[in-house]
Tab-separated table of C-alpha atoms in Angstrom:
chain	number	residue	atom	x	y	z
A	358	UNK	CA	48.299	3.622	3.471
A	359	UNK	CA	48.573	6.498	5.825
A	360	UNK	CA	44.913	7.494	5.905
A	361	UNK	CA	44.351	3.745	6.315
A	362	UNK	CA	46.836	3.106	9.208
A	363	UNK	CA	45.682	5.761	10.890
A	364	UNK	CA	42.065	6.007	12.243
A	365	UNK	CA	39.806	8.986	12.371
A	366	UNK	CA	42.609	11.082	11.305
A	367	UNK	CA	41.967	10.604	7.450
A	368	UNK	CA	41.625	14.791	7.009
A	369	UNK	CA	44.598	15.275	8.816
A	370	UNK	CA	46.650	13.201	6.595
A	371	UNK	CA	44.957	14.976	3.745
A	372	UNK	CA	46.321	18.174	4.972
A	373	UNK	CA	49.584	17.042	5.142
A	374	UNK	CA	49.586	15.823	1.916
A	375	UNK	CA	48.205	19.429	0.638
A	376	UNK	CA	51.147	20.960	2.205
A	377	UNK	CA	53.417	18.805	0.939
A	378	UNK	CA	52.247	19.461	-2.074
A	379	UNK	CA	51.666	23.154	-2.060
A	380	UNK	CA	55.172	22.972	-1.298
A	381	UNK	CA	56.996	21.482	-4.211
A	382	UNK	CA	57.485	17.888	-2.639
A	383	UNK	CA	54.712	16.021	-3.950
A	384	UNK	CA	52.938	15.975	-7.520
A	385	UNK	CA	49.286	15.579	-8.459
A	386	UNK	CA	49.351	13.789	-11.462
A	387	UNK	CA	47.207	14.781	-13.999
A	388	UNK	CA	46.523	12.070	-15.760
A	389	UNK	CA	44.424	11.115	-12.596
A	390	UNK	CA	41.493	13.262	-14.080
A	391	UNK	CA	41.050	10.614	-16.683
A	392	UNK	CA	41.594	7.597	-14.764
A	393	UNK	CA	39.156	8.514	-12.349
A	394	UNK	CA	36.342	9.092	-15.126
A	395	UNK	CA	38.153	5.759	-16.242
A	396	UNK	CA	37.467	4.206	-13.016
A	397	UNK	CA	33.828	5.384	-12.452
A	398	UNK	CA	32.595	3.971	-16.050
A	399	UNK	CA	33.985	0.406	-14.863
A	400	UNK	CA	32.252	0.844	-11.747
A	401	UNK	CA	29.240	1.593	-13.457
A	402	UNK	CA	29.502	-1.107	-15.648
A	403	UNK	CA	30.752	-3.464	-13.535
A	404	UNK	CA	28.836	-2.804	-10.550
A	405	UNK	CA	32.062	-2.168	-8.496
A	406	UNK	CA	31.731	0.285	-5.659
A	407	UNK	CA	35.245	-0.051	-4.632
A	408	UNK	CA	36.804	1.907	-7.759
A	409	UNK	CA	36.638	5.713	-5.581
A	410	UNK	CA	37.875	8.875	-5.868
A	411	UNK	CA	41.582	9.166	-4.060
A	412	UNK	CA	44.011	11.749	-4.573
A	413	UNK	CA	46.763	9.978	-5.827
A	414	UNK	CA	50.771	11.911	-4.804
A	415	UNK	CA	54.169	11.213	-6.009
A	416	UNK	CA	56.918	12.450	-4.741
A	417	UNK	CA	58.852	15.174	-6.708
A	418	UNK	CA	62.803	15.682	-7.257
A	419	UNK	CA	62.341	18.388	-4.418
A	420	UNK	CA	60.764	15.644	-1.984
A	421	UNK	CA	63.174	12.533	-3.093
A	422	UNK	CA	66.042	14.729	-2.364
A	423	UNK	CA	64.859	15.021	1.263
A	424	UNK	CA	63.360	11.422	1.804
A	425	UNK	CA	67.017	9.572	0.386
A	426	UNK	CA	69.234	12.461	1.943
A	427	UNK	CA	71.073	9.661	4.422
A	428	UNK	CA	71.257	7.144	1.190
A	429	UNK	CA	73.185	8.741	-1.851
A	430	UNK	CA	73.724	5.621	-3.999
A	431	UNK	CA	69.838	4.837	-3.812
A	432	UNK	CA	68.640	8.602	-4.802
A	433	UNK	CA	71.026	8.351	-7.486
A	434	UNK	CA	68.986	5.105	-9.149
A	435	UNK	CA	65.463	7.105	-8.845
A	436	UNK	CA	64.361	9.702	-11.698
A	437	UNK	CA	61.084	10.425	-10.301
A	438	UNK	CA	60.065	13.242	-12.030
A	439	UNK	CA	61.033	11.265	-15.712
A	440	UNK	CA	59.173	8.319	-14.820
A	441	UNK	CA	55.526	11.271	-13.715
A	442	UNK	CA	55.658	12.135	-17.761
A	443	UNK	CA	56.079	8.950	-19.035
A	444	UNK	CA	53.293	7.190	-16.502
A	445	UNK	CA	50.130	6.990	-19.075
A	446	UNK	CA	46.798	7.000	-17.335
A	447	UNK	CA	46.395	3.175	-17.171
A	448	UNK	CA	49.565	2.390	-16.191
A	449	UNK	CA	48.665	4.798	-13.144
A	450	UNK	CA	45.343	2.497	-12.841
A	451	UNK	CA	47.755	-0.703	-12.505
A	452	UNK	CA	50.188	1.256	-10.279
A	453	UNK	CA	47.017	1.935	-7.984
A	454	UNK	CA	45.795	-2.060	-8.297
A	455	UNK	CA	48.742	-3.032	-6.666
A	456	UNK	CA	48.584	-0.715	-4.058
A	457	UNK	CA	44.937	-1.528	-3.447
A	458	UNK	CA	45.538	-5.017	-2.747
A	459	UNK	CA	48.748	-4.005	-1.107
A	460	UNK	CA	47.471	-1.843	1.666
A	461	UNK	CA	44.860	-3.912	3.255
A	462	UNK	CA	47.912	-7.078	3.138
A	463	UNK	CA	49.883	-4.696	5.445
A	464	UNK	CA	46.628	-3.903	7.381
A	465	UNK	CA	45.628	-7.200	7.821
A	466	UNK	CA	49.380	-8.390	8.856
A	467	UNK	CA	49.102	-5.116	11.541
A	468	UNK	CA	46.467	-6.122	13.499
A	469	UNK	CA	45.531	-9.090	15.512
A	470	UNK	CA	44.953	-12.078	12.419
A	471	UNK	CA	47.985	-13.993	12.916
A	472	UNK	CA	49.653	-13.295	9.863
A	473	UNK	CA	52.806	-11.375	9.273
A	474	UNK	CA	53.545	-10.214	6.344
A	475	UNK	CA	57.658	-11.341	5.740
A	476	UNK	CA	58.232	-9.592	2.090
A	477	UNK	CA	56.829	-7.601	-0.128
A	478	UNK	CA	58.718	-6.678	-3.410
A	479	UNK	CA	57.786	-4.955	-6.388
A	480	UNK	CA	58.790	-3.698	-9.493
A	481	UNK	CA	62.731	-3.373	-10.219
A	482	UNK	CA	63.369	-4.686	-6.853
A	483	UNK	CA	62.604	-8.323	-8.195
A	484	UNK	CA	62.214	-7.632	-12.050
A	485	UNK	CA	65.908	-6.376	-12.610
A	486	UNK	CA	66.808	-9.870	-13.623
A	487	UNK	CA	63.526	-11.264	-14.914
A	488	UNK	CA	63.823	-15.212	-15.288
A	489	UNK	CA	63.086	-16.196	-18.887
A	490	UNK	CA	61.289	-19.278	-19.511
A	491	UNK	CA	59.922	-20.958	-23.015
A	492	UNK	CA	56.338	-22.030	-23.418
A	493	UNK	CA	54.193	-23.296	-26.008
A	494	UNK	CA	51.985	-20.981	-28.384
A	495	UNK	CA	49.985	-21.216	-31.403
A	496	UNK	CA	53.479	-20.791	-32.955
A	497	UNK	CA	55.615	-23.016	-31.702
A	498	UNK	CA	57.905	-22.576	-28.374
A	499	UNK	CA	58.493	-18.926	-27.285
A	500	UNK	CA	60.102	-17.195	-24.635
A	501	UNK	CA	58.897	-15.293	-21.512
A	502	UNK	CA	59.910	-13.509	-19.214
A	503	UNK	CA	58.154	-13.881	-15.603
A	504	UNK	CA	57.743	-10.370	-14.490
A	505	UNK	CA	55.475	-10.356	-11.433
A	506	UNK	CA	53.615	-7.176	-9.745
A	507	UNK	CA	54.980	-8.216	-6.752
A	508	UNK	CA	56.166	-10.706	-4.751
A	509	UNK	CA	55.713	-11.163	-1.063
A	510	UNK	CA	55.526	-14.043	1.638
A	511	UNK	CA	52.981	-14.553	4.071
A	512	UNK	CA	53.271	-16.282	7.500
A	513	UNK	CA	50.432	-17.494	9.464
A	514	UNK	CA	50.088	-20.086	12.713
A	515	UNK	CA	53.956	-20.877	11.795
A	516	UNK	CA	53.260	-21.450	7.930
A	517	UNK	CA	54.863	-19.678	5.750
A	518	UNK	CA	53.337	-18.677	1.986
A	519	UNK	CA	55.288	-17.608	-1.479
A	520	UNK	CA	53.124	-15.610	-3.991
A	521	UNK	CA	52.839	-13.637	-6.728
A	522	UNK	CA	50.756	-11.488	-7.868
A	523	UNK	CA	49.246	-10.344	-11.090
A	524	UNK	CA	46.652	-7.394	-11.138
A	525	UNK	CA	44.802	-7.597	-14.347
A	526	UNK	CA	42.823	-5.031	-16.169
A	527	UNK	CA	41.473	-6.671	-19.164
A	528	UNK	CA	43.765	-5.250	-21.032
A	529	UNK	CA	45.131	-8.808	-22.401
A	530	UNK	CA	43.885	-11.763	-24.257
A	531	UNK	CA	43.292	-14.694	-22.386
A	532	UNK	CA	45.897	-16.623	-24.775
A	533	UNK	CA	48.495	-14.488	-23.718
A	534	UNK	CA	46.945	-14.628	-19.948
A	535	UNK	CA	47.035	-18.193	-20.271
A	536	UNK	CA	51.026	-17.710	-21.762
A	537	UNK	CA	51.989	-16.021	-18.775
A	538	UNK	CA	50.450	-18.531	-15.988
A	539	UNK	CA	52.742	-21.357	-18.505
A	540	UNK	CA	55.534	-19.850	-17.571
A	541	UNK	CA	55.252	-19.389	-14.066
A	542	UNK	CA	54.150	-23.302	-14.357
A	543	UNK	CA	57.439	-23.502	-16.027
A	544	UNK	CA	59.641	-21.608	-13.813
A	545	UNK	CA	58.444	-24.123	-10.950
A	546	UNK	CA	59.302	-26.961	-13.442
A	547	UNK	CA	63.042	-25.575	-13.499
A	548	UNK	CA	63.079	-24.714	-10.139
A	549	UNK	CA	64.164	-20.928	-11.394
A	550	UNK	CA	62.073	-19.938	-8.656
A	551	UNK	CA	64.847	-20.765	-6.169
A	552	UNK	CA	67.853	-19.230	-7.775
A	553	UNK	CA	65.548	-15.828	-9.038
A	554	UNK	CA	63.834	-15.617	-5.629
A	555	UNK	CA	64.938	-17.911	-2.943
A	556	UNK	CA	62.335	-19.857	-3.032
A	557	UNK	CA	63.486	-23.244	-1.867
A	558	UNK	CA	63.585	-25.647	-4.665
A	559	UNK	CA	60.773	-28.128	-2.779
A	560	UNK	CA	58.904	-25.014	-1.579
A	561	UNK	CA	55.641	-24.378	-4.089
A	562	UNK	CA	53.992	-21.141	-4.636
A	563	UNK	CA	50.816	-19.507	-5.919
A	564	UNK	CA	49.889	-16.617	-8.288
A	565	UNK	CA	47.342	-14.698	-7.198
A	566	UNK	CA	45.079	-12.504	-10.103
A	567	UNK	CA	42.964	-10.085	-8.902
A	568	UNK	CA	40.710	-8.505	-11.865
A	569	UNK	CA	38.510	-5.719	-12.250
A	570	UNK	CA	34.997	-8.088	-12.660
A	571	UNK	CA	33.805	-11.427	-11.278
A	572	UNK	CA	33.488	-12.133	-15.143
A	573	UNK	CA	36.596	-11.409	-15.882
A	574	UNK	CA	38.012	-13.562	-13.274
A	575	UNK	CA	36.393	-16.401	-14.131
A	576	UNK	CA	37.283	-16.079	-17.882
A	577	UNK	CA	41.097	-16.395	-16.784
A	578	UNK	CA	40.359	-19.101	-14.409
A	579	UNK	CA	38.603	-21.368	-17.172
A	580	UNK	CA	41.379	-20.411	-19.549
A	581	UNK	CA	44.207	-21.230	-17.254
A	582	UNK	CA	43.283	-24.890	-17.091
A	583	UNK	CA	45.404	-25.092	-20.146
A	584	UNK	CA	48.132	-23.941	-18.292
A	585	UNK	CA	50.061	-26.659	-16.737
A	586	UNK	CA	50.922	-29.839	-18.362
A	587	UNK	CA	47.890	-31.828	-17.526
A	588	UNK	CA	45.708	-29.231	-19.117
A	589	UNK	CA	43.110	-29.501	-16.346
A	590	UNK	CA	43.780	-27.168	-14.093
A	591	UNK	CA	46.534	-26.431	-11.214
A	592	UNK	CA	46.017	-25.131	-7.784
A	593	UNK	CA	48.818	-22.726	-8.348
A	594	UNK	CA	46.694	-20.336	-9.970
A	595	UNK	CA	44.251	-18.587	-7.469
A	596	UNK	CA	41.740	-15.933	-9.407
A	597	UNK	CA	39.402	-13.465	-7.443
A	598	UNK	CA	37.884	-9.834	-8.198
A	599	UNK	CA	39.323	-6.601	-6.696
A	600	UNK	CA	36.166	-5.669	-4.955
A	601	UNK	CA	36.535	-7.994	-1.891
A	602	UNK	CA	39.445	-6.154	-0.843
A	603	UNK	CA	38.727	-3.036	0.771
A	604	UNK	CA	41.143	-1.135	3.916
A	605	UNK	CA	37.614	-1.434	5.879
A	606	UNK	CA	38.166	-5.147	5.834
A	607	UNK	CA	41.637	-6.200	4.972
A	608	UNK	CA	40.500	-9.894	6.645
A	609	UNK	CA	38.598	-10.531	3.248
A	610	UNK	CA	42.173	-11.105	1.518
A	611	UNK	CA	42.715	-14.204	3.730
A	612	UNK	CA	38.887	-15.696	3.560
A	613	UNK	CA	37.561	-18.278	0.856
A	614	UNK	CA	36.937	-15.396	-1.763
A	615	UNK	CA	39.475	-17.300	-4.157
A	616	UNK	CA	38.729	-19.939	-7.125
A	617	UNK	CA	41.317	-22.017	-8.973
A	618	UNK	CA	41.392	-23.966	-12.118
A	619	UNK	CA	41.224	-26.951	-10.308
A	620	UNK	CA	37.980	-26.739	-8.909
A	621	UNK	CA	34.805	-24.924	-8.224
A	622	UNK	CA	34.929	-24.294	-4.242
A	623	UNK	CA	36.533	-21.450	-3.128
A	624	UNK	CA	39.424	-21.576	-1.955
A	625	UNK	CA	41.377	-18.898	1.116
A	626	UNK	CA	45.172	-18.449	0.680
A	627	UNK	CA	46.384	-19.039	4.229
């Protein structure tokens, strides 16, 4: 985000980082080294330019001690440093999804395209108390828990957007895919939305998927047809492949580049 934000001064950022690194307040992780060979063999196969070779930082013990000096209570809530040796190579890869689709949003919602970015939340800021829905499975009702990347709200020309988003890495059946878009069809049914995230109770919102292939994206969008009670296909669900987004062009994330199960013309989000 910093390299991105700030033009023609990409190396100096890099320095920075070095130091801050060389000096006990960042971490390299290492299991980088095989998500980038990770990242290059979907690329090749894939065709996907956009999967490159960042240095990816976290912040150390050292460097959180410094950053939350004026907020006690929060440092106290962070073990950084147990999370680093826990953090498995592809959960790095979905770490660095998010952030790829996260950095050209605040981009885009920095310069001059009439959007503002309101909220963004992520992880225990808005999974702490998961809402638990049941849906219907090859075995009967189950339970789920909605547990979104992130979830932020977009403004643009006065109108103002709920989403959330789901980066997907293959990793997951389509029946279970198609699980997880029934219950976020199901926490709109309740109207959980509104108590979990202030979402007023007549407001709508989307999910957004962003895969790792055009294939792939498609597959999900087919399948999730079955996910609503109609079974042919809500607008809800918006499907699209991570290479349109790129900090070069942080516009593409508000352009037609989207599909839904409800149709075959693509679609933009604001």
């Amino acid at each position: 985000l910093l390299g991105a934000k700030t033009a023609g001064a990409v190396r100096r950022v890099q320095e920075r980082l070095g130091r801050l690194f060389h000096n006990s307040y960042l971490h390299r992780p290492p299991q980088q080294i095989t998500l980038q060979f990770y990242r290059k063999t979907y690329a090749a196969q894939y065709g996907n330019a956009k999967f490159g070779n960042h240095m990816v930082y976290t912040i150390t013990q050292r460097g959180a001690d410094i950053a939350f000096a004026d907020d006690p209570d929060r440092r106290g809530q962070i073990s950084w440093q147990t999370r680093l040796h826990k953090r498995q190579f592809l959960n790095l890869w979905h770490a660095l999804m998010i952030s790829d689709f996260h950095v050209p949003l605040s981009l885009l919602t920095s310069k001059t395209h009439g959007a503002t970015l309101d909220r963004w939340q992520q992880g225990e800021d808005i999974n702490r108390h998961a809402p638990k829905v049941e849906v219907r499975s090859r075995g009967g009702m189950i339970k789920k828990t909605v547990n979104p990347d992130a979830y932020f709200i977009l403004e643009k020309n006065g109108n103002v957007s709920h989403f959330f988003l789901e980066v997907d890495r293959s990793t997951m059946t389509t029946t279970r895919y198609t699980e997880k878009l029934q219950a976020y069809w199901q926490l709109w049914k309740e109207k959980k939305h509104a108590s979990h995230y202030g979402i007023g109770k007549n407001t709508g919102f989307r999910v957004l998927t962003v895969t790792i292939s055009e294939a792939r994206a498609e597959n999900l969008r087919q399948a999730a047809k079955k996910a609503d009670d109609v079974g042919k296909g809500s607008n809800m669900f918006y499907f699209a492949c991570s290479h349109h987004f790129d900090f070069s062009k942080p516009e593409t994330i508000l352009q037609a580049v989207w599909k839904t199960p409800g149709g075959e013309d693509k679609k933009s989000i604001a």
